[in-house]
PDB file of C-alpha atoms in Angstrom:
ATOM      1  CA  MET A 167      11.666  -3.039 -41.129  1.00 52.00           C
ATOM      2  CA  SER A 168      13.242  -6.051 -39.633  1.00 51.00           C
ATOM      3  CA  HIS A 169      16.385  -6.213 -37.569  1.00 54.00           C
ATOM      4  CA  SER A 170      18.656  -9.133 -37.348  1.00 53.00           C
ATOM      5  CA  HIS A 171      19.924 -10.225 -34.084  1.00 57.00           C
ATOM      6  CA  SER A 172      23.180 -12.259 -33.725  1.00 56.00           C
ATOM      7  CA  PRO A 173      22.711 -15.047 -31.470  1.00 55.00           C
ATOM      8  CA  PRO A 174      23.970 -14.839 -27.885  1.00 55.00           C
ATOM      9  CA  PRO A 175      27.566 -15.815 -27.292  1.00 56.00           C
ATOM     10  CA  LEU A 176      28.012 -19.257 -26.036  1.00 51.00           C
ATOM     11  CA  PRO A 177      29.255 -19.565 -22.407  1.00 49.00           C
ATOM     12  CA  PRO A 178      32.865 -20.635 -22.096  1.00 48.00           C
ATOM     13  CA  PRO A 179      33.423 -24.263 -21.552  1.00 43.00           C
ATOM     14  CA  THR A 180      33.414 -25.631 -18.063  1.00 42.00           C
ATOM     15  CA  ALA A 181      36.625 -27.074 -16.914  1.00 41.00           C
ATOM     16  CA  PRO A 182      36.382 -30.609 -15.644  1.00 35.00           C
ATOM     17  CA  PRO A 183      36.531 -30.793 -11.921  1.00 34.00           C
ATOM     18  CA  GLN A 184      40.077 -31.408 -10.598  1.00 34.00           C
ATOM     19  CA  ASN A 185      40.757 -34.250  -8.197  1.00 30.00           C
ATOM     20  CA  THR A 186      41.260 -32.526  -4.797  1.00 29.00           C
ATOM     21  CA  LEU A 187      42.399 -35.645  -3.330  1.00 27.00           C
ATOM     22  CA  PRO A 188      45.992 -36.613  -3.252  1.00 32.00           C
ATOM     23  CA  THR A 189      47.116 -39.636  -5.618  1.00 33.00           C
ATOM     24  CA  PHE A 190      48.103 -41.653  -2.706  1.00 34.00           C
ATOM     25  CA  GLY A 191      45.704 -41.677   0.256  1.00 35.00           C
ATOM     26  CA  ALA A 192      42.510 -41.245  -1.483  1.00 35.00           C
ATOM     27  CA  LEU A 193      39.492 -43.034  -0.175  1.00 34.00           C
ATOM     28  CA  PRO A 194      38.173 -45.003  -3.140  1.00 37.00           C
ATOM     29  CA  SER A 195      34.630 -46.350  -3.289  1.00 34.00           C
ATOM     30  CA  ALA A 196      32.615 -47.553  -6.248  1.00 34.00           C
ATOM     31  CA  ALA A 197      30.004 -45.008  -5.242  1.00 37.00           C
ATOM     32  CA  GLY A 198      32.493 -42.066  -5.333  1.00 44.00           C
ATOM     33  CA  GLN A 199      32.576 -41.749  -1.546  1.00 52.00           C
ATOM     34  CA  SER A 200      33.588 -38.315  -0.205  1.00 63.00           C
ATOM     35  CA  PHE A 201      36.152 -37.976   2.434  1.00 67.00           C
ATOM     36  CA  THR A 202      33.409 -36.882   4.943  1.00 75.00           C
ATOM     37  CA  SER A 203      31.510 -40.090   4.442  1.00 76.00           C
ATOM     38  CA  GLY A 204      34.684 -42.117   4.587  1.00 77.00           C
ATOM     39  CA  VAL A 205      35.468 -40.763   8.000  1.00 80.00           C
ATOM     40  CA  THR A 206      31.917 -41.524   9.108  1.00 84.00           C
ATOM     41  CA  GLN A 207      32.074 -45.062   7.872  1.00 81.00           C
ATOM     42  CA  TRP A 208      35.543 -45.606   9.465  1.00 81.00           C
ATOM     43  CA  ASN A 209      34.313 -44.192  12.837  1.00 82.00           C
ATOM     44  CA  HIS A 210      31.312 -46.572  12.668  1.00 82.00           C
ATOM     45  CA  MET A 211      33.557 -49.474  11.832  1.00 80.00           C
ATOM     46  CA  LEU A 212      35.663 -48.592  15.094  1.00 82.00           C
ATOM     47  CA  GLU A 213      32.474 -48.418  17.162  1.00 84.00           C
ATOM     48  CA  GLN A 214      31.203 -51.666  15.997  1.00 82.00           C
ATOM     49  CA  GLY A 215      34.557 -53.403  16.476  1.00 80.00           C
ATOM     50  CA  GLN A 216      34.988 -54.219  12.818  1.00 76.00           C
ATOM     51  CA  VAL A 217      38.471 -52.605  12.895  1.00 78.00           C
ATOM     52  CA  THR A 218      40.671 -51.675  15.777  1.00 86.00           C
ATOM     53  CA  SER A 219      43.381 -48.822  16.200  1.00 91.00           C
ATOM     54  CA  GLN A 220      45.983 -51.673  16.019  1.00 93.00           C
ATOM     55  CA  LEU A 221      47.830 -52.284  12.668  1.00 95.00           C
ATOM     56  CA  ARG A 222      51.081 -53.393  11.156  1.00 95.00           C
ATOM     57  CA  LEU A 223      52.558 -51.174   8.526  1.00 96.00           C
ATOM     58  CA  CYS A 224      54.884 -53.561   6.360  1.00 97.00           C
ATOM     59  CA  VAL A 225      57.490 -51.810   4.224  1.00 97.00           C
ATOM     60  CA  SER A 226      58.850 -54.359   1.868  1.00 97.00           C
ATOM     61  CA  GLN A 227      60.955 -52.118  -0.463  1.00 97.00           C
ATOM     62  CA  LEU A 228      62.512 -48.801  -0.588  1.00 97.00           C
ATOM     63  CA  LEU A 229      62.750 -48.025  -4.337  1.00 97.00           C
ATOM     64  CA  ASP A 230      65.472 -46.042  -6.189  1.00 96.00           C
ATOM     65  CA  LEU A 231      66.598 -43.964  -3.273  1.00 97.00           C
ATOM     66  CA  PRO A 232      69.199 -41.273  -3.938  1.00 95.00           C
ATOM     67  CA  ARG A 233      72.561 -41.978  -2.272  1.00 94.00           C
ATOM     68  CA  HIS A 234      74.100 -39.378   0.049  1.00 92.00           C
ATOM     69  CA  TYR A 235      77.546 -39.264   1.664  1.00 90.00           C
ATOM     70  CA  ALA A 236      79.102 -37.820   4.790  1.00 89.00           C
ATOM     71  CA  ASN A 237      82.625 -37.990   5.755  1.00 88.00           C
ATOM     72  CA  GLY A 238      83.294 -40.399   2.952  1.00 83.00           C
ATOM     73  CA  HIS A 239      80.627 -42.835   4.250  1.00 87.00           C
ATOM     74  CA  GLN A 240      77.141 -43.430   2.653  1.00 91.00           C
ATOM     75  CA  LEU A 241      74.329 -42.348   4.763  1.00 95.00           C
ATOM     76  CA  ARG A 242      71.577 -44.824   5.701  1.00 96.00           C
ATOM     77  CA  TYR A 243      67.825 -44.367   5.712  1.00 97.00           C
ATOM     78  CA  VAL A 244      65.034 -44.222   8.300  1.00 97.00           C
ATOM     79  CA  ILE A 245      61.223 -44.908   7.782  1.00 98.00           C
ATOM     80  CA  ARG A 246      58.982 -42.652   9.877  1.00 98.00           C
ATOM     81  CA  VAL A 247      55.146 -42.912  10.234  1.00 98.00           C
ATOM     82  CA  THR A 248      52.817 -40.193  11.490  1.00 97.00           C
ATOM     83  CA  ASP A 249      48.979 -40.104  11.796  1.00 95.00           C
ATOM     84  CA  GLY A 250      46.854 -37.639   9.827  1.00 92.00           C
ATOM     85  CA  GLU A 251      47.832 -34.860  12.430  1.00 93.00           C
ATOM     86  CA  ARG A 252      51.333 -35.545  11.792  1.00 95.00           C
ATOM     87  CA  ASN A 253      51.944 -36.992  15.267  1.00 96.00           C
ATOM     88  CA  GLN A 254      54.809 -39.591  15.008  1.00 97.00           C
ATOM     89  CA  LEU A 255      53.568 -43.239  15.538  1.00 97.00           C
ATOM     90  CA  GLY A 256      56.806 -45.020  14.761  1.00 96.00           C
ATOM     91  CA  ALA A 257      60.177 -45.262  13.009  1.00 97.00           C
ATOM     92  CA  SER A 258      62.338 -48.000  11.684  1.00 96.00           C
ATOM     93  CA  ARG A 259      65.917 -48.629  12.563  1.00 95.00           C
ATOM     94  CA  GLU A 260      68.489 -47.611  10.169  1.00 96.00           C
ATOM     95  CA  VAL A 261      68.385 -49.486   6.866  1.00 96.00           C
ATOM     96  CA  GLY A 262      70.319 -49.596   3.565  1.00 95.00           C
ATOM     97  CA  GLY A 263      73.420 -47.515   2.751  1.00 90.00           C
ATOM     98  CA  VAL A 264      75.357 -50.707   1.328  1.00 89.00           C
ATOM     99  CA  ALA A 265      74.895 -50.340  -2.477  1.00 86.00           C
ATOM    100  CA  PRO A 266      77.949 -50.808  -4.562  1.00 85.00           C
ATOM    101  CA  GLN A 267      80.120 -47.559  -4.796  1.00 81.00           C
ATOM    102  CA  ASP A 268      79.396 -46.889  -8.569  1.00 84.00           C
ATOM    103  CA  HIS A 269      75.584 -47.008  -8.001  1.00 89.00           C
ATOM    104  CA  LEU A 270      73.723 -43.685  -8.038  1.00 91.00           C
ATOM    105  CA  GLN A 271      70.695 -45.158  -6.455  1.00 94.00           C
ATOM    106  CA  GLU A 272      69.740 -47.775  -3.955  1.00 95.00           C
ATOM    107  CA  THR A 273      66.703 -50.158  -3.751  1.00 96.00           C
ATOM    108  CA  VAL A 274      66.528 -51.686  -0.172  1.00 96.00           C
ATOM    109  CA  VAL A 275      64.591 -54.969   0.225  1.00 96.00           C
ATOM    110  CA  LEU A 276      63.218 -55.216   3.748  1.00 96.00           C
ATOM    111  CA  GLY A 277      62.061 -57.956   5.976  1.00 95.00           C
ATOM    112  CA  VAL A 278      60.888 -57.682   9.446  1.00 94.00           C
ATOM    113  CA  GLU A 279      62.927 -54.561   9.997  1.00 95.00           C
ATOM    114  CA  GLY A 280      60.457 -52.778   7.753  1.00 96.00           C
ATOM    115  CA  THR A 281      57.573 -53.669   9.729  1.00 96.00           C
ATOM    116  CA  MET A 282      56.189 -51.298  12.526  1.00 96.00           C
ATOM    117  CA  GLN A 283      53.402 -52.236  15.002  1.00 95.00           C
ATOM    118  CA  LEU A 284      51.193 -48.973  15.292  1.00 96.00           C
ATOM    119  CA  ASN A 285      48.271 -48.057  17.482  1.00 95.00           C
ATOM    120  CA  THR A 286      46.048 -45.131  15.978  1.00 95.00           C
ATOM    121  CA  PRO A 287      42.560 -44.497  15.066  1.00 93.00           C
ATOM    122  CA  SER A 288      43.650 -42.257  12.175  1.00 93.00           C
ATOM    123  CA  ILE A 289      42.403 -43.134   8.646  1.00 92.00           C
ATOM    124  CA  VAL A 290      45.249 -41.483   6.926  1.00 94.00           C
ATOM    125  CA  LEU A 291      49.007 -42.347   7.439  1.00 96.00           C
ATOM    126  CA  HIS A 292      51.873 -40.333   6.352  1.00 97.00           C
ATOM    127  CA  VAL A 293      55.102 -42.292   5.550  1.00 98.00           C
ATOM    128  CA  TYR A 294      58.504 -40.491   5.407  1.00 98.00           C
ATOM    129  CA  VAL A 295      61.786 -41.630   4.312  1.00 98.00           C
ATOM    130  CA  ASP A 296      64.646 -39.748   5.693  1.00 98.00           C
ATOM    131  CA  LEU A 297      68.521 -39.935   5.752  1.00 97.00           C
ATOM    132  CA  THR A 298      70.182 -40.643   9.127  1.00 95.00           C
ATOM    133  CA  ASP A 299      71.441 -37.143   9.308  1.00 94.00           C
ATOM    134  CA  GLY A 300      67.762 -35.961   9.243  1.00 94.00           C
ATOM    135  CA  ARG A 301      67.495 -34.722   5.606  1.00 96.00           C
ATOM    136  CA  PRO A 302      64.316 -35.836   3.913  1.00 97.00           C
ATOM    137  CA  ILE A 303      64.207 -38.072   0.907  1.00 97.00           C
ATOM    138  CA  GLY A 304      60.488 -38.006   0.369  1.00 97.00           C
ATOM    139  CA  GLN A 305      57.078 -38.821   1.804  1.00 97.00           C
ATOM    140  CA  CYS A 306      53.699 -40.213   0.681  1.00 97.00           C
ATOM    141  CA  GLN A 307      50.434 -40.887   2.445  1.00 94.00           C
ATOM    142  CA  VAL A 308      48.158 -43.918   2.504  1.00 94.00           C
ATOM    143  CA  SER A 309      44.584 -44.487   3.483  1.00 92.00           C
ATOM    144  CA  ARG A 310      43.419 -47.347   5.647  1.00 91.00           C
ATOM    145  CA  LEU A 311      40.239 -47.463   3.502  1.00 87.00           C
ATOM    146  CA  ASP A 312      42.264 -47.520   0.264  1.00 89.00           C
ATOM    147  CA  GLN A 313      41.485 -50.710  -1.468  1.00 87.00           C
ATOM    148  CA  ARG A 314      45.145 -51.191  -2.404  1.00 88.00           C
ATOM    149  CA  SER A 315      46.369 -51.115   1.238  1.00 91.00           C
ATOM    150  CA  PRO A 316      46.022 -54.820   2.234  1.00 92.00           C
ATOM    151  CA  LYS A 317      48.440 -55.861  -0.322  1.00 94.00           C
ATOM    152  CA  PRO A 318      51.962 -54.655  -1.228  1.00 96.00           C
ATOM    153  CA  HIS A 319      51.551 -51.663  -3.528  1.00 95.00           C
ATOM    154  CA  GLN A 320      54.180 -49.268  -4.726  1.00 96.00           C
ATOM    155  CA  TYR A 321      53.845 -45.551  -3.814  1.00 96.00           C
ATOM    156  CA  GLY A 322      55.871 -42.674  -5.383  1.00 97.00           C
ATOM    157  CA  LEU A 323      57.508 -40.268  -2.836  1.00 97.00           C
ATOM    158  CA  SER A 324      57.366 -36.459  -3.032  1.00 97.00           C
ATOM    159  CA  ASP A 325      58.781 -33.535  -1.272  1.00 95.00           C
ATOM    160  CA  ALA A 326      56.988 -31.347   1.143  1.00 92.00           C
ATOM    161  CA  GLN A 327      55.738 -29.171  -1.765  1.00 94.00           C
ATOM    162  CA  GLY A 328      54.347 -32.197  -3.743  1.00 94.00           C
ATOM    163  CA  THR A 329      57.070 -32.338  -6.349  1.00 96.00           C
ATOM    164  CA  PRO A 330      57.973 -36.019  -7.258  1.00 96.00           C
ATOM    165  CA  ALA A 331      61.215 -37.192  -5.663  1.00 96.00           C
ATOM    166  CA  ASN A 332      61.763 -39.849  -8.325  1.00 96.00           C
ATOM    167  CA  CYS A 333      61.783 -42.783  -5.797  1.00 97.00           C
ATOM    168  CA  GLY A 334      59.236 -44.572  -3.874  1.00 97.00           C
ATOM    169  CA  VAL A 335      58.308 -47.293  -1.371  1.00 97.00           C
ATOM    170  CA  GLU A 336      56.373 -50.494  -1.439  1.00 97.00           C
ATOM    171  CA  LEU A 337      54.151 -51.308   1.496  1.00 97.00           C
ATOM    172  CA  CYS A 338      51.029 -52.724   2.837  1.00 97.00           C
ATOM    173  CA  ILE A 339      48.702 -52.388   5.838  1.00 96.00           C
ATOM    174  CA  ILE A 340      47.497 -55.277   7.996  1.00 94.00           C
ATOM    175  CA  GLU A 341      44.604 -54.391  10.257  1.00 91.00           C
ATOM    176  CA  GLY A 342      44.078 -55.663  13.808  1.00 84.00           C
ATOM    177  CA  HIS A 343      47.382 -57.478  14.322  1.00 50.00           C
ATOM    178  CA  THR A 344      49.375 -56.969  17.325  1.00 44.00           C
ATOM    179  CA  GLN A 345      51.455 -60.260  16.985  1.00 48.00           C
ATOM    180  CA  PRO A 346      52.902 -61.903  13.779  1.00 45.00           C
ATOM    181  CA  PRO A 347      50.152 -64.016  12.104  1.00 44.00           C
ATOM    182  CA  ALA A 348      49.817 -67.725  12.925  1.00 45.00           C
ATOM    183  CA  PRO A 349      50.761 -70.170  10.034  1.00 43.00           C
ATOM    184  CA  SER A 350      47.047 -70.753   9.332  1.00 43.00           C
ATOM    185  CA  GLU A 351      46.595 -66.832   8.564  1.00 39.00           C
ATOM    186  CA  LEU A 352      49.400 -66.806   5.984  1.00 38.00           C
ATOM    187  CA  SER A 353      47.280 -68.164   3.283  1.00 38.00           C
ATOM    188  CA  ALA A 354      44.351 -65.786   3.850  1.00 38.00           C
ATOM    189  CA  PRO A 355      43.796 -63.206   1.133  1.00 39.00           C
ATOM    190  CA  GLY A 356      45.533 -59.980   1.573  1.00 38.00           C
ATOM    191  CA  VAL A 357      47.927 -61.281   4.403  1.00 37.00           C
ATOM    192  CA  VAL A 358      51.574 -60.885   3.815  1.00 37.00           C
ATOM    193  CA  PRO A 359      53.865 -63.417   5.526  1.00 37.00           C
ATOM    194  CA  ILE A 360      55.822 -61.536   8.096  1.00 35.00           C
ATOM    195  CA  PRO A 361      58.140 -63.694  10.237  1.00 36.00           C
ATOM    196  CA  PRO A 362      58.493 -63.229  13.934  1.00 36.00           C
ATOM    197  CA  PRO A 363      61.323 -60.754  14.916  1.00 36.00           C
ATOM    198  CA  ASP A 364      64.790 -62.225  14.431  1.00 39.00           C
ATOM    199  CA  LEU A 365      67.692 -59.886  15.518  1.00 35.00           C
ATOM    200  CA  SER A 366      70.079 -61.905  13.353  1.00 38.00           C
ATOM    201  CA  ALA A 367      68.072 -61.272  10.188  1.00 38.00           C
ATOM    202  CA  PRO A 368      70.060 -59.238   7.553  1.00 37.00           C
ATOM    203  CA  GLY A 369      68.735 -55.633   7.030  1.00 37.00           C
ATOM    204  CA  VAL A 370      69.207 -55.769   3.335  1.00 34.00           C
ATOM    205  CA  VAL A 371      68.644 -58.671   0.859  1.00 31.00           C
TER     206      VAL A 371
END
């Protein structure tokens, strides 16, 4: 007497692994480099003098920022930068706040007023855009090992919970510079021309 046996049920499909690194601030590598190995690589580069703790963070545009008013006047914006432990490294002066009255959003094009000289061994930098009354507009994070960072790249901003703020920043990171680049450096790949500080330069183009 034969007994028929039904085949064992198939295991449920395995969900694809989720990307646990944030969209902005990942440590990309052709070899699929992990965060831990990225930190090890960075520390080795610091020890060997291949990179330094000195850098310039150059914000060239604030994109589609919402406009807010207080006492009938449009509030301006401030850019802040912290390290990976959220220790503040620098802040810009007040910028923007000059869009026409009928505009609901403002895009601010920045020159030297968007450039900050920073000193930190941190790989990750957190960039915040706030209103001058302290209310946050949004934030993003960038990695100094990110292959996009040496050239101007646009990053979306989100709130503290990760919800998109529907606005953004354009920025780049230039490593190892404590002074504006010499004219001969301006043609080097990945170097963005940043003029010497000029207090008479307009804040918004």
